[in-house]
Short mmCIF file of C-alpha atoms and ligand atoms in Angstrom, two decimals:
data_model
loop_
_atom_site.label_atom_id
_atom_site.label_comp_id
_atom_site.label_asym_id
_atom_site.label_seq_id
_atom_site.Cartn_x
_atom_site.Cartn_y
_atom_site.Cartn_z
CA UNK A 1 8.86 -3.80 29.28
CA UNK A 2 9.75 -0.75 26.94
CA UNK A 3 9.27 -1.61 23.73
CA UNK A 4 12.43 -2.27 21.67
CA UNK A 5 11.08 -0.54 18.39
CA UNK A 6 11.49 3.02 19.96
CA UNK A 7 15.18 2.09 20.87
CA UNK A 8 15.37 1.11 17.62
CA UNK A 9 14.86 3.67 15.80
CA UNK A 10 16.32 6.01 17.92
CA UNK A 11 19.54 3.96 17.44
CA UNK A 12 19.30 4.08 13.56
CA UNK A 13 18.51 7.95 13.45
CA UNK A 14 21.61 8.95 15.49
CA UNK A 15 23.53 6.31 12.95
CA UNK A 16 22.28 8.12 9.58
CA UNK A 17 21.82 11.76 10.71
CA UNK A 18 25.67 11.76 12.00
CA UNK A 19 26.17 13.99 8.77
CA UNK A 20 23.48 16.50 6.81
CA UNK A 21 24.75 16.57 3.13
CA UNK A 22 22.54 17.80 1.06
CA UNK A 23 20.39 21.20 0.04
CA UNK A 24 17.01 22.36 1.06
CA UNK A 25 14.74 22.44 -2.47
CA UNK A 26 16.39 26.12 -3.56
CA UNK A 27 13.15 27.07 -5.70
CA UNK A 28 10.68 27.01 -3.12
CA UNK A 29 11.68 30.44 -0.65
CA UNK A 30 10.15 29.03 2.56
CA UNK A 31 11.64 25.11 2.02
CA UNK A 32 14.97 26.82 1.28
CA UNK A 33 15.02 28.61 4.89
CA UNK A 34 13.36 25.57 6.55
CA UNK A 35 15.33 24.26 9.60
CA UNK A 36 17.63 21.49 7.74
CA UNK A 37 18.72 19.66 11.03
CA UNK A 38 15.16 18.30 11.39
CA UNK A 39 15.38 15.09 11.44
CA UNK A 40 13.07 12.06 12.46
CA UNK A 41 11.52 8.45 11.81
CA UNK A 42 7.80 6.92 12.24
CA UNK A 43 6.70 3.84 11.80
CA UNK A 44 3.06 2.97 11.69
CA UNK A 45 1.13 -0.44 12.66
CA UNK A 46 -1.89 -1.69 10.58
CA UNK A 47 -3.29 -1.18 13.86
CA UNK A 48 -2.20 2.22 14.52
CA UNK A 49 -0.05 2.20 17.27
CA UNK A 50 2.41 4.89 16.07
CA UNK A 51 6.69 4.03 17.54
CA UNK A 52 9.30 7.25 16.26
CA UNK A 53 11.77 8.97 17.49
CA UNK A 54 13.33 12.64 16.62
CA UNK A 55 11.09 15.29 15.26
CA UNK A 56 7.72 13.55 15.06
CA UNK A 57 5.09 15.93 16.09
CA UNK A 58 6.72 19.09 13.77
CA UNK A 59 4.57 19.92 11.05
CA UNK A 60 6.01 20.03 7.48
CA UNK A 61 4.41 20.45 3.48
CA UNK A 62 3.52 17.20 2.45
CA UNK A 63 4.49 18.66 -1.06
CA UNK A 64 4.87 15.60 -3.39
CA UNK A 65 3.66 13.19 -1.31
CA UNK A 66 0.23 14.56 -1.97
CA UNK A 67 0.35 12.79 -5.31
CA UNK A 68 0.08 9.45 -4.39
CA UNK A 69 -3.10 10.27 -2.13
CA UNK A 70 -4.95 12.60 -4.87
CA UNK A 71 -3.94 10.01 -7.49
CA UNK A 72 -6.16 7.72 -4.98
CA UNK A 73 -8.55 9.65 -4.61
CA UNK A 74 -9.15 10.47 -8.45
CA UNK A 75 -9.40 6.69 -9.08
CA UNK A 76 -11.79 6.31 -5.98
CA UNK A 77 -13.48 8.74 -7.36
CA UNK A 78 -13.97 8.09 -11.25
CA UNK A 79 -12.36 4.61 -11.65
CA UNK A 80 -8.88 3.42 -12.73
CA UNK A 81 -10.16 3.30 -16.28
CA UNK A 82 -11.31 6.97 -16.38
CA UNK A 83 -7.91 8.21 -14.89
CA UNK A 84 -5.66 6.12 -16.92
CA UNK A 85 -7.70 7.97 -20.00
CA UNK A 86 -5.74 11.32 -18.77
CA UNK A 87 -2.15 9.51 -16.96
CA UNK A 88 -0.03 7.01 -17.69
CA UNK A 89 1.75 4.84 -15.34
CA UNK A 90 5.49 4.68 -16.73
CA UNK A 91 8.17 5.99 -15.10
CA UNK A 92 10.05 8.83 -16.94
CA UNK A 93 13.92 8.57 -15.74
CA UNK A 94 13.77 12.56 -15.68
CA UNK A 95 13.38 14.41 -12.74
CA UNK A 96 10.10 15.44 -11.43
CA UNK A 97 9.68 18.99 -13.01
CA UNK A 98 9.91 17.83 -16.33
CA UNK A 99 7.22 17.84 -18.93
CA UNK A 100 7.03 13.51 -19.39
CA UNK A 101 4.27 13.04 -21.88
CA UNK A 102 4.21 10.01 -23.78
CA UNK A 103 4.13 10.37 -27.45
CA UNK A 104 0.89 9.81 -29.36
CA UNK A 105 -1.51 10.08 -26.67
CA UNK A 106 0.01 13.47 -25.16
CA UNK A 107 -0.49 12.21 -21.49
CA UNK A 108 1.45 13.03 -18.48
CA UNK A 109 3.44 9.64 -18.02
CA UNK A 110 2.54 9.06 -14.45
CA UNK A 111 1.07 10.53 -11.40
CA UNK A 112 3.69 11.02 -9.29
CA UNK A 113 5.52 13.76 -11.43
CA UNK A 114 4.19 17.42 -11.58
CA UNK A 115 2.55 17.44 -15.40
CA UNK A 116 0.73 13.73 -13.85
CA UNK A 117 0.36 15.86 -10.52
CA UNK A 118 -1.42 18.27 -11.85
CA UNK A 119 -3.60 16.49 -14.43
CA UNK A 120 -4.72 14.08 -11.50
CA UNK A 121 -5.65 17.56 -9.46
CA UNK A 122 -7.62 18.37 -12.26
CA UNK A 123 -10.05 15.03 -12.07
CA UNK A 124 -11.05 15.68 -9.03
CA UNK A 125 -14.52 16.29 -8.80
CA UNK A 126 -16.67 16.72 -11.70
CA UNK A 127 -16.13 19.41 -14.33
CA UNK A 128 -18.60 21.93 -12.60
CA UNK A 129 -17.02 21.98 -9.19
CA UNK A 130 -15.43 25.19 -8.39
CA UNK A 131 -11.61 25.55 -7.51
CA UNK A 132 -12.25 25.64 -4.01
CA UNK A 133 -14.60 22.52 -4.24
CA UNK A 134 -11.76 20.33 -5.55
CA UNK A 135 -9.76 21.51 -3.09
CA UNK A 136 -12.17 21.40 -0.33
CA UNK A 137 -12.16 17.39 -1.47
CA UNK A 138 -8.34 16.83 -1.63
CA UNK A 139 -8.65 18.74 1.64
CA UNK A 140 -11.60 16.33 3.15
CA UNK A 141 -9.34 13.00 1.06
CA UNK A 142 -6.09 13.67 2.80
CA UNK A 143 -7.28 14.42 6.46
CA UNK A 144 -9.60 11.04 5.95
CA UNK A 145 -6.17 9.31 5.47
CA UNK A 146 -4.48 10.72 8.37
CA UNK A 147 -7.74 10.85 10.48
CA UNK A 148 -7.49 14.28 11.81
CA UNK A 149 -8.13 17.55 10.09
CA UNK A 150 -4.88 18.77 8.18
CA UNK A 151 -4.00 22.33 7.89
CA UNK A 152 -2.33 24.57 4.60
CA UNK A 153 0.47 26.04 5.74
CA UNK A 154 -0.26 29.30 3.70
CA UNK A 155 3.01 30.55 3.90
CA UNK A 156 4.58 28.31 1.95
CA UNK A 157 1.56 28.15 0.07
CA UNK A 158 1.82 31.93 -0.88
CA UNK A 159 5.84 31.22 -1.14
CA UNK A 160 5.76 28.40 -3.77
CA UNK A 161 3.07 30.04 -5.99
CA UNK A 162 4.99 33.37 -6.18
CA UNK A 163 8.13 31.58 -8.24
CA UNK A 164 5.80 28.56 -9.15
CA UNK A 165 6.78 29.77 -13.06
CA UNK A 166 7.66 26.24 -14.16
CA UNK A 167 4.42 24.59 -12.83
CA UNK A 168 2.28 26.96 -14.60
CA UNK A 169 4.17 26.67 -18.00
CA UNK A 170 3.56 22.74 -17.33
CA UNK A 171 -0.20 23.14 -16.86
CA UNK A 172 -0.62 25.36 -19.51
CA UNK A 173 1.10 23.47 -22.25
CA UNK A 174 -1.08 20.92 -20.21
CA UNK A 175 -4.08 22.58 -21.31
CA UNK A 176 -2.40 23.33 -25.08
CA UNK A 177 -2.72 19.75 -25.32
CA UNK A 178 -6.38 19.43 -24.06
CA UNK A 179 -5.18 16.95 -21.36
CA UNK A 180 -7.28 18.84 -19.28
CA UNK A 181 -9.78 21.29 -20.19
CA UNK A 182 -9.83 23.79 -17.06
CA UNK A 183 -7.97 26.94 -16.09
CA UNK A 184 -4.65 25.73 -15.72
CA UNK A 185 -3.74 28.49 -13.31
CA UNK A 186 -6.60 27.46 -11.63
CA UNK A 187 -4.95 24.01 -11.48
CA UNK A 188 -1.60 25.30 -10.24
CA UNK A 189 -2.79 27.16 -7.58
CA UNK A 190 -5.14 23.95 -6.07
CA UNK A 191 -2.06 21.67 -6.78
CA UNK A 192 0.30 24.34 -5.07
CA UNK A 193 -2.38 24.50 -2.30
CA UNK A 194 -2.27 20.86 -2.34
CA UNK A 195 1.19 20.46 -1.94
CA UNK A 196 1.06 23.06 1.10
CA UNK A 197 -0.98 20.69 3.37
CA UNK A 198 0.93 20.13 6.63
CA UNK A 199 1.85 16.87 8.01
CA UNK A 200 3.40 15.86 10.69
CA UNK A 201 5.45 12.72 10.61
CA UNK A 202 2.75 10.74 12.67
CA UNK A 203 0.35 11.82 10.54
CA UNK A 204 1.95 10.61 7.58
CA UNK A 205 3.04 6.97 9.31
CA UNK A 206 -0.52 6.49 9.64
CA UNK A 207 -1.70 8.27 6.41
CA UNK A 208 1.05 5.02 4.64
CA UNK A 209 -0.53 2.96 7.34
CA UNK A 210 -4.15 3.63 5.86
CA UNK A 211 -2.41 2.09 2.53
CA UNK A 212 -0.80 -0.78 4.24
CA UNK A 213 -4.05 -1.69 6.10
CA UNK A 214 -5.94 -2.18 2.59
CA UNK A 215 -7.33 1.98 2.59
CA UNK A 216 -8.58 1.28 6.16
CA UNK A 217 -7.75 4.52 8.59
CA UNK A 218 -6.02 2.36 11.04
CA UNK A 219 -7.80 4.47 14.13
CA UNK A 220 -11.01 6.12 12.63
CA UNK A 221 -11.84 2.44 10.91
CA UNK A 222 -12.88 4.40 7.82
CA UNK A 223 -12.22 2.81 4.40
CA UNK A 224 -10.78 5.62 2.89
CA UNK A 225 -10.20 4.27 -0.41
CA UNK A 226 -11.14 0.64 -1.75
CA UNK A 227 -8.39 -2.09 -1.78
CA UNK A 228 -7.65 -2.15 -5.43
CA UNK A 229 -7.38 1.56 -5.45
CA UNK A 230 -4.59 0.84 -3.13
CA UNK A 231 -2.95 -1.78 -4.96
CA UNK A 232 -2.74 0.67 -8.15
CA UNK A 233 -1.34 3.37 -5.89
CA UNK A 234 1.47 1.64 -4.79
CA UNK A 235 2.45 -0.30 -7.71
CA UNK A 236 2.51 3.59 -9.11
CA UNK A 237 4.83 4.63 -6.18
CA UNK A 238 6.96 1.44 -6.34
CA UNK A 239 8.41 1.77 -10.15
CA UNK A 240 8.14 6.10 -10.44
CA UNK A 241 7.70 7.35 -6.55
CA UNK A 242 11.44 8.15 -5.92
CA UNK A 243 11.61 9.85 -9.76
CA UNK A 244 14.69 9.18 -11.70
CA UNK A 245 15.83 7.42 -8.64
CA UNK A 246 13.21 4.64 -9.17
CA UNK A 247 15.17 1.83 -10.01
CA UNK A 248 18.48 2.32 -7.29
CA UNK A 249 15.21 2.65 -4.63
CA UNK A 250 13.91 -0.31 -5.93
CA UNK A 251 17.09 -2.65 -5.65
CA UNK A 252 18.25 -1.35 -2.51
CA UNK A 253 15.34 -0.47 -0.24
CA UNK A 254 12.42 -2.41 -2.20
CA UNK A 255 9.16 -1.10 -0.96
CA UNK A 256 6.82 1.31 -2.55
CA UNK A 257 7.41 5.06 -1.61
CA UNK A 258 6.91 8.74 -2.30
CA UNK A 259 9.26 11.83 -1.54
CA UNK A 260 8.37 15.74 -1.39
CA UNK A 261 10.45 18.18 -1.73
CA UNK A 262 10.34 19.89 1.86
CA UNK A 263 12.06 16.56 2.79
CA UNK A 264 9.70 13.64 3.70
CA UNK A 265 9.21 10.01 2.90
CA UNK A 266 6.60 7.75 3.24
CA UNK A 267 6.55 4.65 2.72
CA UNK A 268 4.37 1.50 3.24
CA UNK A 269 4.84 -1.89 3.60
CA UNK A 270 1.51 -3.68 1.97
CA UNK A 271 -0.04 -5.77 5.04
CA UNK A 272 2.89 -4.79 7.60
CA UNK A 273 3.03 -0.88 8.32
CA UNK A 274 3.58 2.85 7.19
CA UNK A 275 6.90 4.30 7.18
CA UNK A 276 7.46 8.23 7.71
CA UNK A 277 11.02 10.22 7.60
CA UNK A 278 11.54 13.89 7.53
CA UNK A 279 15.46 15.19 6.76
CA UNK A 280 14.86 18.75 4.38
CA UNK A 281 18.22 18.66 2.71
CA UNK A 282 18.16 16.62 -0.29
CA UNK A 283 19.97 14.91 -3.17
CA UNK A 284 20.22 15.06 -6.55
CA UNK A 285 16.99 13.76 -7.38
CA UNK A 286 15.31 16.18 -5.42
CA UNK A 287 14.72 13.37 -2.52
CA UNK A 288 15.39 13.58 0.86
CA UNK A 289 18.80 12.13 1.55
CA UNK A 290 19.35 11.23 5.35
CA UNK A 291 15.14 9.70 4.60
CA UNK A 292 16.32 7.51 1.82
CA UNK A 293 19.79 6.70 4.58
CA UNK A 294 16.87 5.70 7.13
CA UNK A 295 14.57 3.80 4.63
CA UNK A 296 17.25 1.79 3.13
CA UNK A 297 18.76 1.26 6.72
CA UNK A 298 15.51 0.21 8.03
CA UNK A 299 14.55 -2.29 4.69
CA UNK A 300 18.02 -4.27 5.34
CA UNK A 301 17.39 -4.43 8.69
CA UNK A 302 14.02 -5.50 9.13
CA UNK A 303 13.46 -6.95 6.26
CA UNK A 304 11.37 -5.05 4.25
CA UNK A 305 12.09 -5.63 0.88
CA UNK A 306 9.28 -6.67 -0.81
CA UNK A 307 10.88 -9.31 -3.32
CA UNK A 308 12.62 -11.01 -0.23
CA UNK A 309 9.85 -13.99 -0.22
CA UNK A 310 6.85 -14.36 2.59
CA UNK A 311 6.85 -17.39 4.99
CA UNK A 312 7.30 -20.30 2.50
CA UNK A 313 3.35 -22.30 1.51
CA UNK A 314 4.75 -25.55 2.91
CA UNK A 315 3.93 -24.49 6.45
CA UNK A 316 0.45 -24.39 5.67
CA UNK A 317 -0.31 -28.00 6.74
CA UNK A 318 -0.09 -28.57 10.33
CA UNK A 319 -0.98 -31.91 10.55
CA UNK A 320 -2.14 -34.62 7.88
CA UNK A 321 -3.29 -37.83 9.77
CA UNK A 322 -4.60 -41.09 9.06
CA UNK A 323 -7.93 -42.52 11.28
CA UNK A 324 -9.64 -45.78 11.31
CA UNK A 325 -13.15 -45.74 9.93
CA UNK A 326 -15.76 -47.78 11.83
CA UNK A 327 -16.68 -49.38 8.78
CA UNK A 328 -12.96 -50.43 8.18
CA UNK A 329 -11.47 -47.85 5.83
CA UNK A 330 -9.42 -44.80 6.63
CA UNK A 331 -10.21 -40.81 6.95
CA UNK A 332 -7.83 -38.54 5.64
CA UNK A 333 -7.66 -35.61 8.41
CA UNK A 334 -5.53 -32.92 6.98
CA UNK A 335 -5.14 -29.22 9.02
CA UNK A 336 -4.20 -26.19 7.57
CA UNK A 337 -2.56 -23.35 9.08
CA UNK A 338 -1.45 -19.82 8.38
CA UNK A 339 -2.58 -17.12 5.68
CA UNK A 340 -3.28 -19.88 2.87
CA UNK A 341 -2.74 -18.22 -1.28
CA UNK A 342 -1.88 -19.75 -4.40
CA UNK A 343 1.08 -21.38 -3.67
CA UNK A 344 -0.14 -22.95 -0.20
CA UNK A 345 -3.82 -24.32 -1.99
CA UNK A 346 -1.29 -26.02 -4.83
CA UNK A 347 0.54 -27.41 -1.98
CA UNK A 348 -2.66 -28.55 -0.02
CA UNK A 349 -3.81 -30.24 -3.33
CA UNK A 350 -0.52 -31.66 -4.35
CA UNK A 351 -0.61 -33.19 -0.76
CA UNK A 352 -4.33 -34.49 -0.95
CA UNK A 353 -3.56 -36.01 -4.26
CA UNK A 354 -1.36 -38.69 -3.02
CA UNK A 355 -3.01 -42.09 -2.69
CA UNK A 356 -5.92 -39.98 -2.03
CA UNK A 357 -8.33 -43.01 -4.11
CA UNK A 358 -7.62 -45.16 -0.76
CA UNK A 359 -9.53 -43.04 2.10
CA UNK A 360 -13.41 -42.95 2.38
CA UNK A 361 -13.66 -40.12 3.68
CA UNK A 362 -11.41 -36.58 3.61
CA UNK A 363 -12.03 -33.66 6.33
CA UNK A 364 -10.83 -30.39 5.75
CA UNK A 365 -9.61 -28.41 9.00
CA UNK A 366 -9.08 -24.63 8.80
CA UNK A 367 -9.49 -23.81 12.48
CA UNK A 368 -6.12 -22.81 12.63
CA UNK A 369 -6.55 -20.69 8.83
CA UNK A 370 -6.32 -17.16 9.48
CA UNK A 371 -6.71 -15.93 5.73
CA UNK A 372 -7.76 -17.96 2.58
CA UNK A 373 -6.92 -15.18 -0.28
CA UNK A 374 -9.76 -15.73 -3.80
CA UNK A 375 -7.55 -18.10 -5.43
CA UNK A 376 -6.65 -20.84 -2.74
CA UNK A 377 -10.93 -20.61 -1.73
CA UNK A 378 -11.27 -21.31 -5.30
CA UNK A 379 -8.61 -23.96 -5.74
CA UNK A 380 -10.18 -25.93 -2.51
CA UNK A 381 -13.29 -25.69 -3.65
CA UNK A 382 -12.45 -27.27 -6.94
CA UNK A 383 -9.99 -29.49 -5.21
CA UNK A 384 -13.12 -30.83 -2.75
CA UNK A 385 -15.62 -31.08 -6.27
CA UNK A 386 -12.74 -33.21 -7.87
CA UNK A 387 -12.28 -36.12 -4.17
CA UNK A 388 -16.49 -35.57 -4.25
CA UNK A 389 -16.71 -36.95 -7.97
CA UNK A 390 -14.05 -39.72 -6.94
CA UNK A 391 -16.74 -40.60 -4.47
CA UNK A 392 -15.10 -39.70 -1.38
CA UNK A 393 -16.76 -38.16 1.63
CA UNK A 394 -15.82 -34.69 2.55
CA UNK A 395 -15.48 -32.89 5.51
CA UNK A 396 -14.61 -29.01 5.83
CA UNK A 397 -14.38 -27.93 9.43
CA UNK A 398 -14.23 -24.50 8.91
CA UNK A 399 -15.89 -22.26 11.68
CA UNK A 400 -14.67 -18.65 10.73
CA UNK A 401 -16.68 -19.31 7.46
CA UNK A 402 -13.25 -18.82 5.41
CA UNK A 403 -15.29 -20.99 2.40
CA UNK A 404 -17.47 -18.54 1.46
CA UNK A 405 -18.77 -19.99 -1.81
CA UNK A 406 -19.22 -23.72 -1.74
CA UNK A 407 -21.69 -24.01 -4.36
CA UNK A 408 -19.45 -26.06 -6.67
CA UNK A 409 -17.19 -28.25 -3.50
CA UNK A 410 -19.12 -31.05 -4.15
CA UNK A 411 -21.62 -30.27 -1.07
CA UNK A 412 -18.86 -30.91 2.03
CA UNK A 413 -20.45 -31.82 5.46
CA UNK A 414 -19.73 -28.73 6.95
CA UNK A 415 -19.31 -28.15 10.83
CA UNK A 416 -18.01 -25.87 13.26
CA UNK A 417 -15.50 -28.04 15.52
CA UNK A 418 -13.38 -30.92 14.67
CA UNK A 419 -15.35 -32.47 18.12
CA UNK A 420 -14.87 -35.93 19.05
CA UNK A 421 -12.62 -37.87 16.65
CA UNK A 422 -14.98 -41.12 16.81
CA UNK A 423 -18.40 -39.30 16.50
CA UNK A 424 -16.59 -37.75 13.14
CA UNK A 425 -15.75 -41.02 11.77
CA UNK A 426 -19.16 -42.59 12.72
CA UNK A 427 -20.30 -40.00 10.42
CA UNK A 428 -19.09 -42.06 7.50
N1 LIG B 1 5.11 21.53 -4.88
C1 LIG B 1 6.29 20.95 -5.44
C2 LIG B 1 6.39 21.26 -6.94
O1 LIG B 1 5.43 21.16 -7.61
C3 LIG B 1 6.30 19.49 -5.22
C4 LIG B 1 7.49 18.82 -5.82
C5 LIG B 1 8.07 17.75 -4.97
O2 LIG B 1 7.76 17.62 -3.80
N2 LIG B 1 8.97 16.98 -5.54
O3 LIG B 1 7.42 21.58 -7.44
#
């Protein structure tokens, strides 16, 4: 069977690339004669099988889209609390070549606009490294995320830095400030270089992949970054990735995402997949317009708004029975399903605490579990202490070891298989 994802997206890029409105980014010599009918889509699995259609294997600048990864890879680096010393993380509502710094503290007011660009360049490394050592590690950073070595495209390179006026009058009232304390035409030009990296549009489905799957490279396995790197990066994207088109992107397409100016979008979809679309002409915000036509196309479709709810908790239990103990009382035999979190454990517990004084004996079952998040394992375990103190018997079948601290569960029988019904209750 072919796969109905490719026809997909096929389908939805002849639907939203029927016209090419628009401007290639005018400042930038080699964007502005870039080939504006390029046009494609990728989507990336958590597991790194890559489905597009159009211009997927054409290398393009990755340009802004760099941000997001070097404002990983500065927190990876140094910690959150270290970077958020230098940037901010509030959106501006001006456009992206602005000077945003927030009053009193001076700082850039987030990553994902040049002056936070170019301060989060700056951290990389430690003070001594040379310019070409914090490059060399944005360098080795990005090509870990897209698990291939990634190339500067030195023409555009050379292009962008010969009218790159505004960038260095940003990094040097940068350095007026003493947000940074290096060259700041050092800065520009590693930023610039930065920017420059070519990506394809496979590449950068599995680069918003790598985010999606927790900062695991989908294909190389490496963890790239750590998970709450991750979960800073996109909460970053979400409210000030699209610029001064933050909050529209948020209401209509609703998951976190970064433009550049030579006409990409990634995007990623936290558990689910990375998103990649490449159009060069853009809009008024400076993002891509027939990518934010595909992203928004592609959210109502499939669903990918993040506020429109996960699979509702009450599907967690899969079956709550009543036995006949051999000694004449009941057991209590509840199974839980699913990826259990908060709202699931409350609903387990809720459950449990029905007429739950009557049974002798409860048994857990999370063979058919397939996540417990920190709360719910916290939640059951307290939940378990609380029957245990009532002085009822428990029983957590749980043979992927999803209970990894039962120190305070009120010591559970613990086994591996739900076995025989009637050897279970003669354990009572
Ligand atoms: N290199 C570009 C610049 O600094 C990146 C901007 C962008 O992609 N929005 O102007």
């Amino acid at each position: 069977m072919q796969t109905p994802v490719t026809d997909y997206l096929t389908e939805i890029l002849h639907d939203c690339g029927a016209d090419n409105p628009g401007a290639n980014a005018a400042y930038i010599p080699e964007l502005a004669n870039a080939d504006s009918d390029r046009l494609g889509v990728c989507v990336s699995t958590i597991d790194g099988v890559v489905y597009g259609a159009g211009d997927t294997d054409l290398p393009f600048s990755i340009q802004s889209i760099s941000k997001a990864f070097v404002y990983a890879l500065a927190i990876d680096e140094h910690g959150l609390d270290y970077v958020l010393r230098s940037v901010g993380v509030e959106p501006s509502g001006e456009a992206f070549n602005e000077l945003s710094l927030e009053k009193g503290s001076g700082r850039p007011l987030n990553p994902m606009i040049n002056a936070g660009a170019l301060t989060t360049h700056s951290l990389i490394g430690g003070p001594a490294d040379s310019p070409t050592e914090r490059f060399e590690k944005v360098h080795r950073g990005l090509s870990a995320f897209a698990g291939r070595n990634l190339e500067v495209d030195e023409a555009v390179y050379r292009s962008e830095l010969s009218e790159a006026y505004r960038n260095r009058a940003i990094a040097n009232m940068l350095r007026s400030y003493d947000v940074f304390t290096v060259d700041p035409l050092q800065i520009v030009e590693g930023y610039t270089r930065q920017c420059s990296i070519n990506v394809t549009l496979r590449d950068l489905a599995l680069m918003g992949a790598t985010f999606a799957n927790g900062g695991v490279q989908p294909v190389t396995g490496e963890q790239v970054v750590a998970p709450s790197v991750v979960r800073q990066v996109l909460s970053v994207m979400m409210t000030c990735g699209m610029y001064d088109a933050a909050g529209d992107w948020m209401s209509n397409v609703g998951f976190p995402a970064k433009s550049g100016v030579a006409g990409g979008i990634l995007g990623v979809l936290p558990g689910q997949v990375g998103i990649a679309t490449l159009s060069p002409r853009l809009d008024e915000h400076g993002n891509s317009l027939r990518g934010v036509r595909l992203c928004d196309r592609m959210s109502r479709d499939m669903g990918m708004h993040i506020m429109e709810g996960a699979e509702p908790a009450r599907a967690v239990v899969r079956r709550d029975r009543v036995l006949r103990s051999p000694r004449g009382g009941t057991i209590r035999v509840c199974s839980l399903q699913g990826a259990i979190q908060f709202s699931g454990a409350e609903r387990v517990l809720r459950l449990l605490a029905d007429d739950h004084d009557k049974h002798e004996q409860l048994v857990l079952d999370l063979r058919r579990v397939s996540s417990l998040n920190d709360v719910a394992q916290r939640m059951l375990a307290e939940g378990m202490r609380r029957f245990a103190l009532d002085g009822i018997g428990i029983v957590l079948v749980d043979p992927e070891r999803f209970m990894t601290d039962l120190s305070s569960a009120g010591e559970p029988t613990v086994l591996r298989d739900l076995g025989d019904l009637r050897s279970l209750a003669r354990l009572s």
